[in-house]
mmCIF file of C-alpha atoms in Angstrom:
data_model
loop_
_atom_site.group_PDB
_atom_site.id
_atom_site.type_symbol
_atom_site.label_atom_id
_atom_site.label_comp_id
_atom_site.label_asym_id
_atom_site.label_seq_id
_atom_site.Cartn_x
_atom_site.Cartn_y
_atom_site.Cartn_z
ATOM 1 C CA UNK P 983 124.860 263.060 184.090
ATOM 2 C CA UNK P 984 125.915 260.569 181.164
ATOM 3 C CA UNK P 985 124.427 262.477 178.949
ATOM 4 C CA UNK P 986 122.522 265.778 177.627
ATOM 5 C CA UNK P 987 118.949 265.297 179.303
ATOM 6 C CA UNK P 988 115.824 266.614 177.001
ATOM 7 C CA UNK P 989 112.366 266.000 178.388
ATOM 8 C CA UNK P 990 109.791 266.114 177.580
ATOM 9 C CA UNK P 991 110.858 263.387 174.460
ATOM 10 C CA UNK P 992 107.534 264.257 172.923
ATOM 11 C CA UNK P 993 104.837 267.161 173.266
ATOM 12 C CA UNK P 994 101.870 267.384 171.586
ATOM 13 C CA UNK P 995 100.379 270.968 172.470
ATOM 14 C CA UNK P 996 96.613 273.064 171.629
ATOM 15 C CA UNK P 997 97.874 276.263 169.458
ATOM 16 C CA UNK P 998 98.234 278.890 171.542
ATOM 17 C CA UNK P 999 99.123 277.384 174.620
ATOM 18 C CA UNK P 1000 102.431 277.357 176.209
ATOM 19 C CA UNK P 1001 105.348 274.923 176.164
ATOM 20 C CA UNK P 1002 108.416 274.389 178.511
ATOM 21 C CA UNK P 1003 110.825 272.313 177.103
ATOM 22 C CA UNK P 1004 114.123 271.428 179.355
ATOM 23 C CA UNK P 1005 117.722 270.746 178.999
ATOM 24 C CA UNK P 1006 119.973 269.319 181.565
ATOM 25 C CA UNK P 1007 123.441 269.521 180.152
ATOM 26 C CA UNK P 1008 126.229 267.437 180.649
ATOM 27 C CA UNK P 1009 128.084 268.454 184.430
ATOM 28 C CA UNK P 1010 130.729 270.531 183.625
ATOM 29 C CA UNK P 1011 129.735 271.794 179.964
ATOM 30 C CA UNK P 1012 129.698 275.685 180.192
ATOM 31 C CA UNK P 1013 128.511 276.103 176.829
ATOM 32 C CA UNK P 1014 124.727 275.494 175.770
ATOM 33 C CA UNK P 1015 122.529 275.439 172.684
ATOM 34 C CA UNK P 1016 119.271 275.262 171.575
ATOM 35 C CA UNK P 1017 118.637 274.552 168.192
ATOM 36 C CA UNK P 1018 115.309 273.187 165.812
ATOM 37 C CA UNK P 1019 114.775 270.804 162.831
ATOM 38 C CA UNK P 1020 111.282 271.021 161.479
ATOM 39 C CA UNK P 1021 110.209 268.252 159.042
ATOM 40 C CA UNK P 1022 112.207 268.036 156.236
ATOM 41 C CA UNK P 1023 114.190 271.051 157.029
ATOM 42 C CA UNK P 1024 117.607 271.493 158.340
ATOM 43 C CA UNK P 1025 118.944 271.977 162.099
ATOM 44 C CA UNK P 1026 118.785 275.942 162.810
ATOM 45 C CA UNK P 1027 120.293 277.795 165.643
ATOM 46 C CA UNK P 1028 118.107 279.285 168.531
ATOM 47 C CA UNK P 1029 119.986 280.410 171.573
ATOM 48 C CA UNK P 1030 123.435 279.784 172.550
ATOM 49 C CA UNK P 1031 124.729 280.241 176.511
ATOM 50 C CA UNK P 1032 128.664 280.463 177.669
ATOM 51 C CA UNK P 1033 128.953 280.593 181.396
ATOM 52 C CA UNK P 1034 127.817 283.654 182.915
ATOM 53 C CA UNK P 1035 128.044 285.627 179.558
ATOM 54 C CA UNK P 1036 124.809 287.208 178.081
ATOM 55 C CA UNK P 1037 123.401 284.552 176.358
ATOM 56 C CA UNK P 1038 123.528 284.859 172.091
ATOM 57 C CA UNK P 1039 119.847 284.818 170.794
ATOM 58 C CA UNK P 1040 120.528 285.681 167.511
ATOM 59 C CA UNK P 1041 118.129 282.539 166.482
ATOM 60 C CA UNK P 1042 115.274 283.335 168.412
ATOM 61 C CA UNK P 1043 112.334 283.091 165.105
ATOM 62 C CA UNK P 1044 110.345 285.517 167.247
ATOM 63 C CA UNK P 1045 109.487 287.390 170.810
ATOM 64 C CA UNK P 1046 107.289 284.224 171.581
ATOM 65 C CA UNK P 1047 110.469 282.146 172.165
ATOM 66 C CA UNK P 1048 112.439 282.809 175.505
ATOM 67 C CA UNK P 1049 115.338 281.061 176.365
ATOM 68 C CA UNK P 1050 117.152 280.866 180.216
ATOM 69 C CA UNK P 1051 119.880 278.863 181.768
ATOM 70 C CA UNK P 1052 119.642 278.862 186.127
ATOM 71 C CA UNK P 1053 122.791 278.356 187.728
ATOM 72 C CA UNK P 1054 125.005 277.527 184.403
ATOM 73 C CA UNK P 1055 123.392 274.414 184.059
ATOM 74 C CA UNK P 1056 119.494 273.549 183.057
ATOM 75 C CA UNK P 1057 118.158 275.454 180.771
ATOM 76 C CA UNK P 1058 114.253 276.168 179.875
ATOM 77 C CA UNK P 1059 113.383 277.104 176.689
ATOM 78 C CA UNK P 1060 109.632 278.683 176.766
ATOM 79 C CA UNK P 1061 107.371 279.335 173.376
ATOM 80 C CA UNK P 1062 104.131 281.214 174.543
ATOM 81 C CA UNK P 1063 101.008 281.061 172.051
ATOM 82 C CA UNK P 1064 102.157 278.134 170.122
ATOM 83 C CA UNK P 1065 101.450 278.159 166.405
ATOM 84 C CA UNK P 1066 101.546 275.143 163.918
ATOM 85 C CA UNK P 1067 104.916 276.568 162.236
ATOM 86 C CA UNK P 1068 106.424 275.700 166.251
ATOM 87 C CA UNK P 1069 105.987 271.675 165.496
ATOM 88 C CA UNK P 1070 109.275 270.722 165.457
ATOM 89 C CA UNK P 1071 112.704 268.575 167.372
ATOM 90 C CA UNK P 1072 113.990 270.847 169.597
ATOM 91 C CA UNK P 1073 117.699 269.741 170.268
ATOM 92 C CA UNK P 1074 120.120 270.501 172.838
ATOM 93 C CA UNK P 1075 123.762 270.102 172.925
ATOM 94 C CA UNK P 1076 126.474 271.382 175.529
ATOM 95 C CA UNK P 1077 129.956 271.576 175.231
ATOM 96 C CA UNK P 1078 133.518 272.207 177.707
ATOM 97 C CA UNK P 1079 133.724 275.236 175.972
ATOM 98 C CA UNK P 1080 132.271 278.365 173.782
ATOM 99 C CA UNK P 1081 134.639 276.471 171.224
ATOM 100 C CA UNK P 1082 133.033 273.615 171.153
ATOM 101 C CA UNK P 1083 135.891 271.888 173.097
ATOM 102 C CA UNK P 1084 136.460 268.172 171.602
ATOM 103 C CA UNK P 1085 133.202 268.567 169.992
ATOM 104 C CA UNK P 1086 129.323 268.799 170.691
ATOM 105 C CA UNK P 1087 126.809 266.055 172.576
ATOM 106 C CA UNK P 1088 123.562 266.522 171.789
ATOM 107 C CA UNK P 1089 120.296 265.705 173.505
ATOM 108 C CA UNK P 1090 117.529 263.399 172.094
ATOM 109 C CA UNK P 1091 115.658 266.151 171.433
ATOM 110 C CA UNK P 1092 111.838 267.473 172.064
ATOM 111 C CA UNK P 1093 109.622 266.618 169.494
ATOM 112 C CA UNK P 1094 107.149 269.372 169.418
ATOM 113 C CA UNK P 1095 103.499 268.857 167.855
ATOM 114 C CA UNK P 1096 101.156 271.595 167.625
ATOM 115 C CA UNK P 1097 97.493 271.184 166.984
ATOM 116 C CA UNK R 445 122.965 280.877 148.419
ATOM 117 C CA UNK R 446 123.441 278.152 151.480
ATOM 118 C CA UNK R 447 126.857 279.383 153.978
ATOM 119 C CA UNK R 448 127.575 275.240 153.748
ATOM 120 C CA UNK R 449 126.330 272.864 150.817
ATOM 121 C CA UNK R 450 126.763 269.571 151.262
ATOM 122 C CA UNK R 451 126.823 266.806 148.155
ATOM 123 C CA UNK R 452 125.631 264.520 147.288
ATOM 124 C CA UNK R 453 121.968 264.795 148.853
ATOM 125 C CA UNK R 454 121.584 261.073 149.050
ATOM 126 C CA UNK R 455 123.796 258.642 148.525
ATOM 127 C CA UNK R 456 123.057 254.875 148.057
ATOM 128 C CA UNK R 457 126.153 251.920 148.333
ATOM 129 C CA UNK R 458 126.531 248.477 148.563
ATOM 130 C CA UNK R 459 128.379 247.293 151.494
ATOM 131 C CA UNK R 460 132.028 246.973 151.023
ATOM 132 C CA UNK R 461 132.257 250.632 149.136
ATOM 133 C CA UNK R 462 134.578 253.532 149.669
ATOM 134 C CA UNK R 463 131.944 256.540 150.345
ATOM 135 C CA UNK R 464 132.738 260.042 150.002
ATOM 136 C CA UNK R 465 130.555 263.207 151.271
ATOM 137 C CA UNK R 466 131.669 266.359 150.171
ATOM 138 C CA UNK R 467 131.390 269.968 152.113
ATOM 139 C CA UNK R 468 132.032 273.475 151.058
ATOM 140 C CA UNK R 469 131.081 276.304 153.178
ATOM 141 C CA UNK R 470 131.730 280.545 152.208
ATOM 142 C CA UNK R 471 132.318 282.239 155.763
ATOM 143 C CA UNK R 472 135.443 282.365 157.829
ATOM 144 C CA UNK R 473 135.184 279.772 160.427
ATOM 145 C CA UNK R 474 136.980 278.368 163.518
ATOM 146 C CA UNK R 475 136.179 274.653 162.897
ATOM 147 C CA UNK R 476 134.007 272.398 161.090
ATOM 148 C CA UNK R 477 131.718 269.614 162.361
ATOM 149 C CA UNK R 478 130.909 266.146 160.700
ATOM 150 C CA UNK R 479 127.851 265.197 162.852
ATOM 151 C CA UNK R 480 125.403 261.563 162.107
ATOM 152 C CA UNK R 481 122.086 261.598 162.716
ATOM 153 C CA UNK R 482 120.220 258.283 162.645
ATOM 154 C CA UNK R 483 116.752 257.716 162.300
ATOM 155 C CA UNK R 484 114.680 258.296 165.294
ATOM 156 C CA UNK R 485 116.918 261.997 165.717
ATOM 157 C CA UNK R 486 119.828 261.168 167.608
ATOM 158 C CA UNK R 487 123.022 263.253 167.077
ATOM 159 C CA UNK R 488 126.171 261.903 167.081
ATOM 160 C CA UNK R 489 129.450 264.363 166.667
ATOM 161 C CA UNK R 490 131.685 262.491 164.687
ATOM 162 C CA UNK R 491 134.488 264.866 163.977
ATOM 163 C CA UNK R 492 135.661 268.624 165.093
ATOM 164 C CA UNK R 493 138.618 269.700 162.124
ATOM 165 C CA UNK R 494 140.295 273.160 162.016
ATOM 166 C CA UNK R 495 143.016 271.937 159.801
ATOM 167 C CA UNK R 496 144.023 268.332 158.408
ATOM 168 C CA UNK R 497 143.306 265.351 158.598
ATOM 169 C CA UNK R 498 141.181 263.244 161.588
ATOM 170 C CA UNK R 499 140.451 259.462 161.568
ATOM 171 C CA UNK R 500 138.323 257.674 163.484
ATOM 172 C CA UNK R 501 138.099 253.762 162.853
ATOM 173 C CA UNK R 502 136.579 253.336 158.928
ATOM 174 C CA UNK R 503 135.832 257.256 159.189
ATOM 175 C CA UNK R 504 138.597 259.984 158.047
ATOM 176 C CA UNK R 505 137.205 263.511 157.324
ATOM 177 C CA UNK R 506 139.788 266.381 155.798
ATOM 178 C CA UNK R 507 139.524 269.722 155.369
ATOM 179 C CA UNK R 508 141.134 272.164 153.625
ATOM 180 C CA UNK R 509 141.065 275.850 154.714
ATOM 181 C CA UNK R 510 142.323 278.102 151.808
ATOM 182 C CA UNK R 511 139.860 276.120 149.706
ATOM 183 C CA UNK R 512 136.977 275.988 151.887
ATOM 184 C CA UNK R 513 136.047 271.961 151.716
ATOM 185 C CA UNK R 514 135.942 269.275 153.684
ATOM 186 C CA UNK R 515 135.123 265.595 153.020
ATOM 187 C CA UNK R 516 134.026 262.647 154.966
ATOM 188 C CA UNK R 517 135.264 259.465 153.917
ATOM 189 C CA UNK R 518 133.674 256.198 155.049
ATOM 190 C CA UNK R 519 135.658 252.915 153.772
ATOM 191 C CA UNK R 520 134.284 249.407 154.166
ATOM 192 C CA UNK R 521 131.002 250.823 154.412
ATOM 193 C CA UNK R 522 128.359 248.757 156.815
ATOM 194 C CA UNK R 523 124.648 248.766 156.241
ATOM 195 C CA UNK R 524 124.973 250.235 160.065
ATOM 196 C CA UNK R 525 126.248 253.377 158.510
ATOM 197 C CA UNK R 526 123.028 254.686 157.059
ATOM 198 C CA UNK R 527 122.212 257.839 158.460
ATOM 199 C CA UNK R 528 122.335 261.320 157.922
ATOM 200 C CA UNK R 529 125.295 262.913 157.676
ATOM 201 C CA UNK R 530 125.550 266.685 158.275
ATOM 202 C CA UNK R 531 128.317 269.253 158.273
ATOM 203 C CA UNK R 532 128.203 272.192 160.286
ATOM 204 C CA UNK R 533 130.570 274.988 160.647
ATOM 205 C CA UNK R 534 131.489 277.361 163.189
ATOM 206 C CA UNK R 535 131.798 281.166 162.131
ATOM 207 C CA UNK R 536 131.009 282.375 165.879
ATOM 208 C CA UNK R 537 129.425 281.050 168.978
ATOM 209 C CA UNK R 538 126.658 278.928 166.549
ATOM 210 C CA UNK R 539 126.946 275.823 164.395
ATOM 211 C CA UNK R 540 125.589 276.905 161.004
ATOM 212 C CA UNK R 541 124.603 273.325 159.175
ATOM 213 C CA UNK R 542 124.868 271.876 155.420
ATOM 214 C CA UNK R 543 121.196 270.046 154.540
ATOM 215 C CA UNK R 544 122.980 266.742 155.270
ATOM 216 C CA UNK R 545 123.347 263.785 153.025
ATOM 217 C CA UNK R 546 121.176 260.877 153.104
ATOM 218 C CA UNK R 547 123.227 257.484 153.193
ATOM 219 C CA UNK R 548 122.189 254.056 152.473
ATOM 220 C CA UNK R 549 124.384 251.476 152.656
ATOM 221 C CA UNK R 550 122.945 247.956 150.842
ATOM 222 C CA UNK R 551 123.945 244.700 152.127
#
């Protein structure tokens, strides 16, 4: 596509529940990140996928979050039992390379609520 | 202490002015990012720098590598170019971000 793809654009969720949020990246880009900016904060890492490589979860706040990519190209990112601390944008960007190529394009992002 | 601080925090400007946003960062990186984020959440990548200089129409952003700093420059700034602006550097595979500065350009 055009773009990076995020849907749902908005999510409001029961705590404890489970949440799928997608990323369809642009055709081509083999790299793929996940990354969150909760009110007020700052954008933090998550999950990072190059090609067929093991994917980077280094970000991952805890076991509850669960990242995967099918085919090199849309990617899932799953948070199981939801808590309030979850509400947050969850962006996406994707990129030619693992070196960020001639830069980044980021999704719209997920905005996450949890009640 | 942040890996990349950004100044200032906010920034307000009439139209017309020269703006300058400042980044410093302490871990070895590949490249730096200046991304824009307007309200609503989009984000924009403005600029990838490993060395030099880069210009863009009114937008030039340096860096300097021995010193660890980058700016972003903005001349003939618009009321259009309020937004977040946010630095990010590369160490490894991940983006690690400044707290972005808050821009408001008066008309």
């Amino acid at each position: 596509g055009a773009g990076v793809s995020q849907s749902p654009s908005n999510k409001v969720t029961e705590k404890g529940k489970d949440v799928e949020l997608r990323c369809d990246p642009i055709s081509g880009h083999t790299a793929l990140y996940w990354y969150r900016q909760s009110l007020g904060q700052g954008l933090e890492f998550l999950i990072y996928f190059q090609g067929n490589s093991a994917p980077d979860k280094s970000g991952l706040p805890s076991d509850r979050f669960s990242a995967e990519r099918t085919g090199g190209s849309v990617s899932t990112l799953t948070i199981q039992r939801t808590q309030q601390e979850d509400s947050a944008v969850y962006l996406c960007a994707s990129s030619f390379s693992g070196t960020g190529g001639i830069g980044y394009t980021f999704g719209s992002g997920t905005r996450l609520t949890v009640v | 202490k942040n890996e990349v601080e950004q100044s200032p925090q906010n920034l307000t400007a009439q139209e017309g002015e020269f703006i300058t946003i400042n980044c410093s960062y302490s871990v070895g990186i590949s490249a730096l990012h200046w991304l824009q984020q307007h309200p609503g959440g989009g984000i924009v990548s403005l600029f990838m720098l490993s060395s030099g200089k880069k210009k863009h129409g009114r937008l030039i952003a340096t860096i300097n590598i021995q010193e660890k700093h980058s700016s972003l420059h903005i001349t003939a700034s618009h009321p259009r170019d309020s937004a977040v602006y946010i630095c990010a550097v590369r160490p490894g595979n991940k983006l690690v971000f400044g707290a972005g500065t808050i821009l408001r350009v008066k008309s």
